[in-house]
CSV table of C-alpha atoms in Angstrom, one decimal:
chain,number,residue,atom,x,y,z
A,1,MET,CA,-0.1,-0.2,-0.3
A,2,ARG,CA,1.7,3.1,-1.1
A,3,ARG,CA,1.1,6.3,0.6
A,4,ARG,CA,-0.7,9.0,-1.3
A,5,ASP,CA,0.9,12.6,-2.1
A,6,PRO,CA,-1.0,14.8,-0.2
A,7,SER,CA,-1.9,17.0,-2.9
A,8,ARG,CA,-3.9,14.3,-4.5
A,9,ARG,CA,-5.9,13.4,-1.4
A,10,ARG,CA,-9.4,13.5,-2.0
A,11,SER,CA,-12.4,13.6,0.5
A,12,ALA,CA,-14.1,9.9,1.3
A,13,ALA,CA,-16.9,10.8,3.5
A,14,ARG,CA,-18.5,7.6,5.0
A,15,ARG,CA,-21.5,6.8,7.3
A,16,GLU,CA,-18.8,5.9,10.2
A,17,GLY,CA,-18.3,9.8,10.6
A,18,THR,CA,-15.7,9.7,13.1
A,19,ARG,CA,-15.0,6.0,13.3
A,20,ALA,CA,-11.1,5.7,13.9
A,21,LEU,CA,-8.8,2.7,13.6
A,22,ARG,CA,-5.1,2.1,14.5
A,23,ALA,CA,-2.7,-0.9,14.2
A,24,SER,CA,-3.1,-3.3,16.8
A,25,ARG,CA,-0.2,-3.4,19.5
A,26,SER,CA,-0.3,-7.2,20.0
A,27,ILE,CA,0.9,-8.3,16.4
A,28,VAL,CA,4.2,-10.4,16.0
A,29,LEU,CA,5.5,-11.6,12.6
A,30,SER,CA,6.7,-15.0,11.7
A,31,TRP,CA,7.5,-17.1,8.5
A,32,ASP,CA,6.2,-20.6,7.8
A,33,GLU,CA,7.4,-22.1,4.2
A,34,GLY,CA,8.3,-18.7,2.9
A,35,GLU,CA,5.1,-17.3,3.7
A,36,MET,CA,5.0,-14.1,6.2
A,37,LEU,CA,2.1,-14.4,9.2
A,38,ALA,CA,1.0,-11.9,11.4
A,39,CYS,CA,-0.2,-13.1,14.7
A,40,ASN,CA,-2.4,-11.2,17.2
A,41,TYR,CA,-1.6,-12.9,20.4
A,42,LEU,CA,-4.5,-11.4,22.4
A,43,THR,CA,-7.2,-12.4,19.8
A,44,ARG,CA,-5.4,-15.7,18.8
A,45,GLN,CA,-5.6,-14.8,14.9
A,46,VAL,CA,-3.2,-15.7,12.5
A,47,THR,CA,-3.2,-14.0,9.0
A,48,ALA,CA,-1.2,-14.0,5.7
A,49,CYS,CA,1.2,-10.9,5.1
A,50,SER,CA,3.1,-8.7,3.3
A,51,VAL,CA,6.0,-6.4,3.5
A,52,ASP,CA,3.6,-3.9,2.2
A,53,LEU,CA,1.0,-4.3,4.7
A,54,VAL,CA,3.7,-4.1,7.3
A,55,GLU,CA,4.9,-0.8,6.2
A,56,PHE,CA,0.9,0.3,6.0
A,57,LEU,CA,0.4,-0.8,9.4
A,58,SER,CA,3.6,1.2,10.7
A,59,HIS,CA,1.9,4.3,9.6
A,60,LEU,CA,-1.2,3.8,11.9
A,61,GLN,CA,0.4,3.8,15.2
A,62,ASP,CA,-2.1,6.2,16.3
A,63,TRP,CA,-5.9,6.8,15.9
A,64,GLN,CA,-6.7,7.8,12.4
A,65,ARG,CA,-10.1,8.3,11.3
A,66,VAL,CA,-11.3,6.1,8.4
A,67,ASP,CA,-11.7,8.7,5.9
A,68,GLU,CA,-8.5,10.3,6.1
A,69,ILE,CA,-6.8,6.8,5.8
A,70,ILE,CA,-8.7,6.3,2.6
A,71,ALA,CA,-7.5,9.5,1.9
A,72,ALA,CA,-3.8,9.3,2.2
A,73,PHE,CA,-3.3,5.7,1.0
A,74,GLN,CA,-3.7,4.9,-2.7
A,75,GLY,CA,-5.7,1.8,-3.3
A,76,VAL,CA,-7.1,1.2,0.3
A,77,THR,CA,-10.7,0.9,0.4
A,78,ALA,CA,-13.1,0.5,3.2
A,79,ASP,CA,-13.6,-3.1,2.4
A,80,ALA,CA,-9.8,-3.6,3.1
A,81,LEU,CA,-10.1,-1.9,6.1
A,82,ASP,CA,-13.0,-3.8,7.5
A,83,ALA,CA,-10.9,-7.1,6.6
A,84,LEU,CA,-7.9,-5.9,8.4
A,85,VAL,CA,-10.3,-5.2,11.5
A,86,HIS,CA,-11.8,-8.7,10.9
A,87,ALA,CA,-8.2,-10.1,11.6
A,88,THR,CA,-7.6,-7.8,14.3
A,89,LEU,CA,-4.3,-6.4,12.5
A,90,LEU,CA,-6.3,-3.0,12.9
A,91,ILE,CA,-8.3,-2.0,16.1
A,92,GLU,CA,-11.2,0.3,16.2
A,93,ARG,CA,-11.4,2.9,19.0
A,94,ASP,CA,-13.9,2.3,21.5
A,95,SER,CA,-14.0,-1.7,20.6
A,96,GLU,CA,-14.0,-4.6,22.9
A,97,GLU,CA,-10.6,-5.3,21.5
A,98,ALA,CA,-9.2,-1.8,22.1
A,99,ARG,CA,-10.2,-2.2,25.6
A,100,ARG,CA,-8.7,-5.4,26.1
A,101,GLU,CA,-5.5,-4.3,24.5
A,102,GLU,CA,-5.2,-1.0,26.7
A,103,GLU,CA,-5.8,-3.1,29.8
A,104,TYR,CA,-2.9,-5.4,28.6
A,105,LEU,CA,-0.5,-2.6,27.7
A,106,SER,CA,-1.3,-1.2,31.3
A,107,SER,CA,-1.0,-4.4,33.5
A,108,TRP,CA,1.2,-7.0,31.8
A,109,ASN,CA,4.5,-6.9,32.8
A,110,TRP,CA,6.1,-10.2,31.6
A,111,GLY,CA,6.9,-8.9,28.1
A,112,VAL,CA,5.9,-10.4,24.5
A,113,PRO,CA,7.2,-13.9,25.0
A,114,ALA,CA,5.4,-14.8,27.8
A,115,ALA,CA,2.3,-13.0,26.6
A,116,MET,CA,2.2,-15.0,23.4
A,117,LEU,CA,2.5,-18.2,25.4
A,118,HIS,CA,-0.5,-17.2,27.9
A,119,PHE,CA,-2.9,-15.5,25.6
A,120,CYS,CA,-2.5,-18.3,22.6
A,121,LEU,CA,-3.3,-21.2,24.8
A,122,GLN,CA,-6.5,-19.7,26.1
A,123,ASP,CA,-9.6,-21.7,24.7
A,124,ALA,CA,-7.3,-24.0,23.0
A,125,ASP,CA,-8.9,-26.8,21.1
A,126,PHE,CA,-8.3,-30.2,22.4
A,127,LEU,CA,-8.6,-33.6,20.8
A,128,PRO,CA,-11.3,-35.9,22.3
A,129,LEU,CA,-9.9,-39.0,23.9
A,130,GLU,CA,-10.5,-41.2,21.2
A,131,ALA,CA,-8.8,-39.2,18.8
A,132,ALA,CA,-5.7,-38.6,20.9
A,133,GLU,CA,-5.5,-42.3,21.3
A,134,GLN,CA,-5.6,-43.1,17.6
A,135,LEU,CA,-3.0,-40.3,17.2
A,136,GLN,CA,-0.7,-42.1,19.6
A,137,GLU,CA,-1.1,-45.4,18.0
A,138,ALA,CA,-0.4,-44.0,14.5
A,139,LYS,CA,2.7,-42.4,15.7
A,140,SER,CA,4.0,-45.4,17.6
A,141,ALA,CA,3.9,-47.3,14.2
A,142,GLU,CA,6.3,-44.7,12.6
A,143,VAL,CA,8.4,-43.4,15.6
A,144,ARG,CA,9.1,-45.4,18.9
A,145,SER,CA,8.2,-43.5,21.9
A,146,PRO,CA,11.1,-42.2,24.0
A,147,GLY,CA,11.9,-44.2,27.2
A,148,LEU,CA,9.8,-43.1,30.3
A,149,HIS,CA,12.7,-43.6,32.7
A,150,LEU,CA,16.0,-43.2,32.7
A,151,PRO,CA,18.3,-46.2,34.8
A,152,ASN,CA,21.3,-45.9,36.4
A,153,GLU,CA,22.6,-49.7,36.2
A,154,GLY,CA,25.2,-50.1,33.2
A,155,ARG,CA,25.6,-46.1,33.2
A,156,PHE,CA,27.1,-45.3,36.5
A,157,HIS,CA,29.3,-47.0,39.0
A,158,PRO,CA,28.6,-47.6,42.1
A,159,VAL,CA,24.9,-47.7,42.0
A,160,ILE,CA,23.7,-47.7,45.3
A,161,SER,CA,20.4,-49.1,46.0
A,162,LEU,CA,17.8,-47.1,48.5
A,163,LYS,CA,14.9,-50.0,48.4
A,164,ASP,CA,15.2,-50.6,51.5
A,165,ASP,CA,15.7,-47.2,53.0
A,166,VAL,CA,11.8,-46.1,51.9
A,167,GLN,CA,9.8,-45.4,54.9
A,168,LYS,CA,6.9,-47.8,53.6
A,169,ASN,CA,5.2,-47.8,57.1
A,170,SER,CA,4.9,-43.8,56.9
A,171,ALA,CA,1.3,-42.9,56.8
A,172,LEU,CA,1.8,-40.2,54.3
A,173,THR,CA,4.0,-42.4,52.0
A,174,ALA,CA,1.0,-44.9,52.2
A,175,VAL,CA,-1.4,-42.2,51.0
A,176,MET,CA,0.9,-41.0,48.3
A,177,GLU,CA,1.0,-44.6,47.0
A,178,ARG,CA,-2.5,-44.7,46.8
A,179,ARG,CA,-2.8,-41.7,44.6
A,180,ARG,CA,-4.2,-42.3,41.2
A,181,THR,CA,-6.3,-40.5,38.4
A,182,VAL,CA,-9.6,-42.5,38.3
A,183,ARG,CA,-12.1,-41.3,35.4
A,184,GLU,CA,-15.1,-43.4,36.0
A,185,CYS,CA,-17.0,-42.3,39.0
A,186,ASP,CA,-20.1,-43.3,40.7
A,187,ALA,CA,-22.5,-40.4,38.7
A,188,THR,CA,-25.1,-40.8,41.5
A,189,ALA,CA,-22.7,-40.4,44.5
A,190,TYR,CA,-22.2,-37.6,46.8
A,191,VAL,CA,-18.9,-36.5,48.5
A,192,GLY,CA,-18.9,-35.3,51.9
A,193,GLN,CA,-18.5,-31.3,52.8
A,194,GLY,CA,-16.0,-32.2,55.3
A,195,SER,CA,-14.0,-34.1,52.4
A,196,ILE,CA,-14.0,-31.1,50.0
A,197,ALA,CA,-13.0,-28.8,53.1
A,198,ASP,CA,-10.0,-31.0,53.7
A,199,CYS,CA,-9.0,-30.7,49.9
A,200,LEU,CA,-9.4,-26.9,49.8
A,201,TYR,CA,-7.5,-26.4,53.0
A,202,ALA,CA,-4.6,-28.9,52.0
A,203,GLY,CA,-4.1,-27.0,48.6
A,204,LEU,CA,-4.9,-23.4,49.5
A,205,GLY,CA,-5.1,-23.0,53.3
A,206,ILE,CA,-3.3,-20.4,55.5
A,207,THR,CA,-1.3,-22.3,58.5
A,208,GLY,CA,0.9,-19.1,59.4
A,209,TRP,CA,2.2,-15.6,58.4
A,210,THR,CA,5.5,-14.2,57.9
A,211,SER,CA,6.3,-10.6,56.9
A,212,ASN,CA,9.0,-8.8,54.7
A,213,CYS,CA,10.0,-5.3,54.0
A,214,VAL,CA,6.6,-4.4,52.8
A,215,GLY,CA,4.2,-6.3,55.0
A,216,LYS,CA,2.5,-9.4,56.2
A,217,LEU,CA,2.5,-12.5,54.1
A,218,PRO,CA,0.4,-15.6,54.1
A,219,LEU,CA,2.0,-19.0,54.5
A,220,GLY,CA,0.5,-22.5,53.3
A,221,MET,CA,1.2,-25.8,52.6
A,222,THR,CA,2.7,-25.6,49.5
A,223,PRO,CA,5.5,-23.2,48.5
A,224,SER,CA,4.8,-20.0,46.7
A,225,GLY,CA,7.0,-17.4,45.2
A,226,GLY,CA,7.8,-14.6,47.3
A,227,ALA,CA,4.9,-15.8,49.4
A,228,ARG,CA,2.5,-14.0,46.8
A,229,ASN,CA,-0.1,-16.7,46.9
A,230,PRO,CA,-1.7,-15.8,43.3
A,231,PHE,CA,-4.2,-18.6,43.4
A,232,GLU,CA,-8.0,-18.6,44.4
A,233,ALA,CA,-10.3,-21.9,44.1
A,234,TYR,CA,-13.6,-21.9,42.7
A,235,LEU,CA,-15.6,-25.0,43.8
A,236,PHE,CA,-18.4,-26.3,41.1
A,237,VAL,CA,-20.7,-28.4,42.9
A,238,LYS,CA,-23.0,-31.0,41.4
A,239,ARG,CA,-23.6,-33.4,44.5
A,240,VAL,CA,-21.8,-32.5,47.7
A,241,GLU,CA,-23.5,-33.3,51.0
A,242,GLY,CA,-24.9,-30.1,52.6
A,243,LEU,CA,-24.3,-28.0,49.7
A,244,ALA,CA,-26.7,-26.4,46.9
A,245,PRO,CA,-25.7,-27.2,43.6
A,246,GLY,CA,-23.6,-24.0,42.1
A,247,ILE,CA,-20.3,-22.3,42.0
A,248,TYR,CA,-18.5,-21.4,45.2
A,249,HIS,CA,-15.5,-19.5,46.1
A,250,TYR,CA,-13.2,-20.6,48.7
A,251,SER,CA,-11.5,-18.0,51.0
A,252,ALA,CA,-8.0,-19.1,52.5
A,253,LEU,CA,-8.4,-16.0,54.6
A,254,GLU,CA,-11.3,-17.4,56.5
A,255,HIS,CA,-11.4,-20.8,55.5
A,256,SER,CA,-15.3,-20.7,54.4
A,257,ILE,CA,-16.9,-20.7,51.0
A,258,GLY,CA,-19.1,-18.1,49.6
A,259,ARG,CA,-22.1,-18.5,46.9
A,260,VAL,CA,-20.9,-17.0,43.6
A,261,GLY,CA,-23.9,-18.2,41.8
A,262,GLU,CA,-26.7,-20.6,41.4
A,263,THR,CA,-26.0,-21.3,37.6
A,264,GLU,CA,-25.0,-25.2,37.5
A,265,CYS,CA,-22.5,-25.8,35.2
A,266,GLU,CA,-21.9,-29.2,33.3
A,267,LEU,CA,-18.5,-30.0,34.6
A,268,SER,CA,-17.4,-31.4,31.1
A,269,ASP,CA,-18.1,-27.6,30.0
A,270,LEU,CA,-15.3,-26.4,32.1
A,271,VAL,CA,-12.8,-28.9,30.9
A,272,ALA,CA,-12.7,-28.5,27.2
A,273,GLY,CA,-15.5,-31.0,26.8
A,274,GLN,CA,-14.2,-34.1,28.2
A,275,ASP,CA,-17.3,-36.2,28.8
A,276,TRP,CA,-15.6,-38.5,31.5
A,277,ALA,CA,-16.2,-35.2,34.1
A,278,GLU,CA,-19.7,-36.0,34.0
A,279,THR,CA,-19.7,-38.7,36.5
A,280,MET,CA,-17.6,-36.4,39.1
A,281,SER,CA,-19.4,-35.1,42.2
A,282,CYS,CA,-17.7,-31.6,42.0
A,283,ALA,CA,-14.6,-29.6,40.5
A,284,ILE,CA,-12.3,-27.4,42.1
A,285,VAL,CA,-10.7,-24.7,39.3
A,286,LEU,CA,-7.5,-22.9,40.5
A,287,CYS,CA,-7.5,-19.3,39.0
A,288,ALA,CA,-4.4,-17.3,39.0
A,289,SER,CA,-4.2,-13.7,40.0
A,290,LEU,CA,-0.9,-12.7,38.2
A,291,GLU,CA,-1.0,-9.4,39.1
A,292,ARG,CA,0.1,-10.5,42.7
A,293,THR,CA,3.0,-12.2,41.5
A,294,MET,CA,3.8,-9.4,38.6
A,295,TRP,CA,3.9,-6.7,41.6
A,296,LYS,CA,6.9,-8.4,43.0
A,297,TYR,CA,8.6,-9.9,39.9
A,298,PRO,CA,8.7,-7.9,36.9
A,299,ASP,CA,11.1,-10.8,35.2
A,300,ALA,CA,8.8,-13.2,32.8
A,301,ASN,CA,10.6,-16.3,34.4
A,302,ALA,CA,7.8,-15.6,37.3
A,303,TYR,CA,5.1,-16.7,35.0
A,304,ARG,CA,6.7,-20.3,35.1
A,305,VAL,CA,6.8,-19.9,38.7
A,306,VAL,CA,3.0,-19.4,39.0
A,307,MET,CA,2.2,-22.3,36.6
A,308,ILE,CA,4.6,-24.5,38.7
A,309,GLU,CA,2.6,-23.4,42.0
A,310,ALA,CA,-0.5,-24.8,40.5
A,311,GLY,CA,1.0,-28.2,40.6
A,312,HIS,CA,2.2,-27.7,43.9
A,313,ILE,CA,-1.5,-26.9,45.1
A,314,GLY,CA,-3.2,-29.6,42.7
A,315,GLN,CA,-0.8,-32.4,44.4
A,316,ASN,CA,-1.9,-31.6,47.6
A,317,ILE,CA,-5.5,-31.6,46.8
A,318,MET,CA,-5.2,-35.0,45.2
A,319,LEU,CA,-3.6,-36.2,48.2
A,320,ALA,CA,-6.6,-34.8,50.6
A,321,ALA,CA,-8.9,-36.6,48.2
A,322,THR,CA,-7.0,-39.8,48.1
A,323,ALA,CA,-6.9,-39.9,52.0
A,324,ALA,CA,-10.8,-39.5,52.0
A,325,GLY,CA,-11.5,-42.5,49.6
A,326,LEU,CA,-12.0,-40.1,46.7
A,327,THR,CA,-10.2,-39.2,43.2
A,328,ALA,CA,-9.4,-36.0,42.2
A,329,CYS,CA,-8.7,-35.9,38.2
A,330,PRO,CA,-6.5,-32.9,37.6
A,331,THR,CA,-6.5,-31.6,33.8
A,332,ALA,CA,-5.0,-28.4,32.1
A,333,ALA,CA,-7.4,-29.0,29.4
A,334,LEU,CA,-9.8,-25.6,30.0
A,335,SER,CA,-12.6,-23.9,28.5
A,336,HIS,CA,-11.1,-20.6,29.8
A,337,SER,CA,-13.8,-18.2,28.7
A,338,ARG,CA,-16.7,-20.4,29.8
A,339,ILE,CA,-15.0,-20.4,33.5
A,340,ARG,CA,-14.3,-16.5,33.3
A,341,ASP,CA,-17.8,-15.9,32.5
A,342,ALA,CA,-19.2,-18.5,35.1
A,343,ILE,CA,-17.3,-17.3,38.2
A,344,GLY,CA,-17.0,-13.3,36.7
A,345,LEU,CA,-13.5,-12.8,36.0
A,346,GLU,CA,-13.2,-9.6,34.5
A,347,ARG,CA,-9.5,-8.5,34.8
A,348,LEU,CA,-7.0,-9.8,32.2
A,349,THR,CA,-4.4,-10.6,34.5
A,350,ASP,CA,-7.2,-13.1,36.3
A,351,THR,CA,-6.8,-16.6,34.7
A,352,PRO,CA,-8.1,-20.5,35.0
A,353,VAL,CA,-4.8,-22.3,35.3
A,354,TYR,CA,-5.6,-25.8,36.5
A,355,ALA,CA,-8.8,-27.9,37.5
A,356,LEU,CA,-9.3,-30.9,39.6
A,357,THR,CA,-12.7,-32.9,39.4
A,358,ILE,CA,-13.6,-34.7,42.4
A,359,GLY,CA,-15.6,-38.0,42.5
A,360,VAL,CA,-16.1,-41.6,44.2
A,361,PRO,CA,-14.5,-44.3,42.2
A,362,ALA,CA,-16.7,-46.6,40.4
A,363,LYS,CA,-16.1,-50.5,41.5
A,364,ASP,CA,-13.7,-52.0,39.1
A,365,ALA,CA,-12.8,-48.6,37.4
A,366,ARG,CA,-9.8,-48.6,35.2
A,367,LEU,CA,-7.1,-46.0,36.3
A,368,ALA,CA,-6.1,-43.2,33.9
A,369,ALA,CA,-2.8,-42.5,35.4
C-alpha cells in the first residue's frame, strides 16, 4: 500500500463519520514455508501478511479516521480496512478489542514471549480421548516412543540401592502410593462436605504468617514464590453433602466458601468437553491472579513460577482426596472463557490455570494415570 501524495488526497466521507482505527499493538510476525504470518496473540488470530501491509500498519500507530486513511493511501478501500479489522490487525477505537489491548498494555509486565504463550493457549482446541489415542497409535507405528525412565544400571558405578530405605510404613507415603487418577466415578454418589473442606485447606489453606519489608504475608502447605499466593479456588458443585448445586469461592483467609452463583455448570463444559467429567461430583478450579506475582517480580520467569505453583496446590488436593477415599482428576484442558464467565473474572490478569474434578471411584474402574 503506497502512501498518497497529500496534493492528490480526496475526500472520502463515509457513514462511519468519526470511526477511527489504529494498528494493533499485540502483533508478532513469523514465517512458515516462505509465507509471512501476522499473529495477534491477544485474539489468537493468524493472518497471511506482506511487507507492504507491515509498512502500511507502521503508519497507523495512532488513531486515524477511516476517511483520512482512505484519502492518505492509494488503493485502500473501506472493505480492505474492514477485512484488517476482522483479522484484528487493525483495532477500532472504543471496541472491546481496543479496551482489552489497553488493559494488556497497562497491566502486563512479563513481555511479549510470555504473553504469546499465555494468551495463545486460552480456549485452545483439544482432541477427544479417542482421537488422541488413535494419534498415539499411528505415531507409535512410525516413531518409537522415548523411554519414560532413565536407569543408572550400566551407566554409572557404583549404583547404590535405596529400596530398603523407603519408609513404607509412613502414613504419608501410604497415602501418596494410593493416589491414582480415576475417571470412571459413581455418577450418583455424593462426596462429604468435610472431605471437600480438607481438599481446599490442603491446597490453599493459610497455616501461618510471615513478613518482609513491605508487610504481612500468608504461609500455606505449598510453596509460593515470594509468598505472593497468586491462586484462588472456585468450587463447582453437583453433588456435595450439605451444599446446594452451584458455584462457590473458597476464602483461604477465612477457610470459608461463598456462593458465587446458582448457575449449575456441566463439569465437562469447564474442561474442554471431556465427557468423563460428567460422572464427577464436583470440581475445584484454580484461578491465578497474575498481578499479585507481577507486582513483586517483573521478570517473565515468574510466569513459570505461577504455573509450577498450580502443580504444588493440585498435588495437595489430590492427596487429601485420596486420604478421603476419593479421586481428584487433574486437567489443564480448560474452557477458559466459559469459566471466566461463570465466576465473573473480568481482569485480563485473572485467569483459570488448572482444574481437579473430584468423585467417588466406580467399582472396577480403570486407572487413567
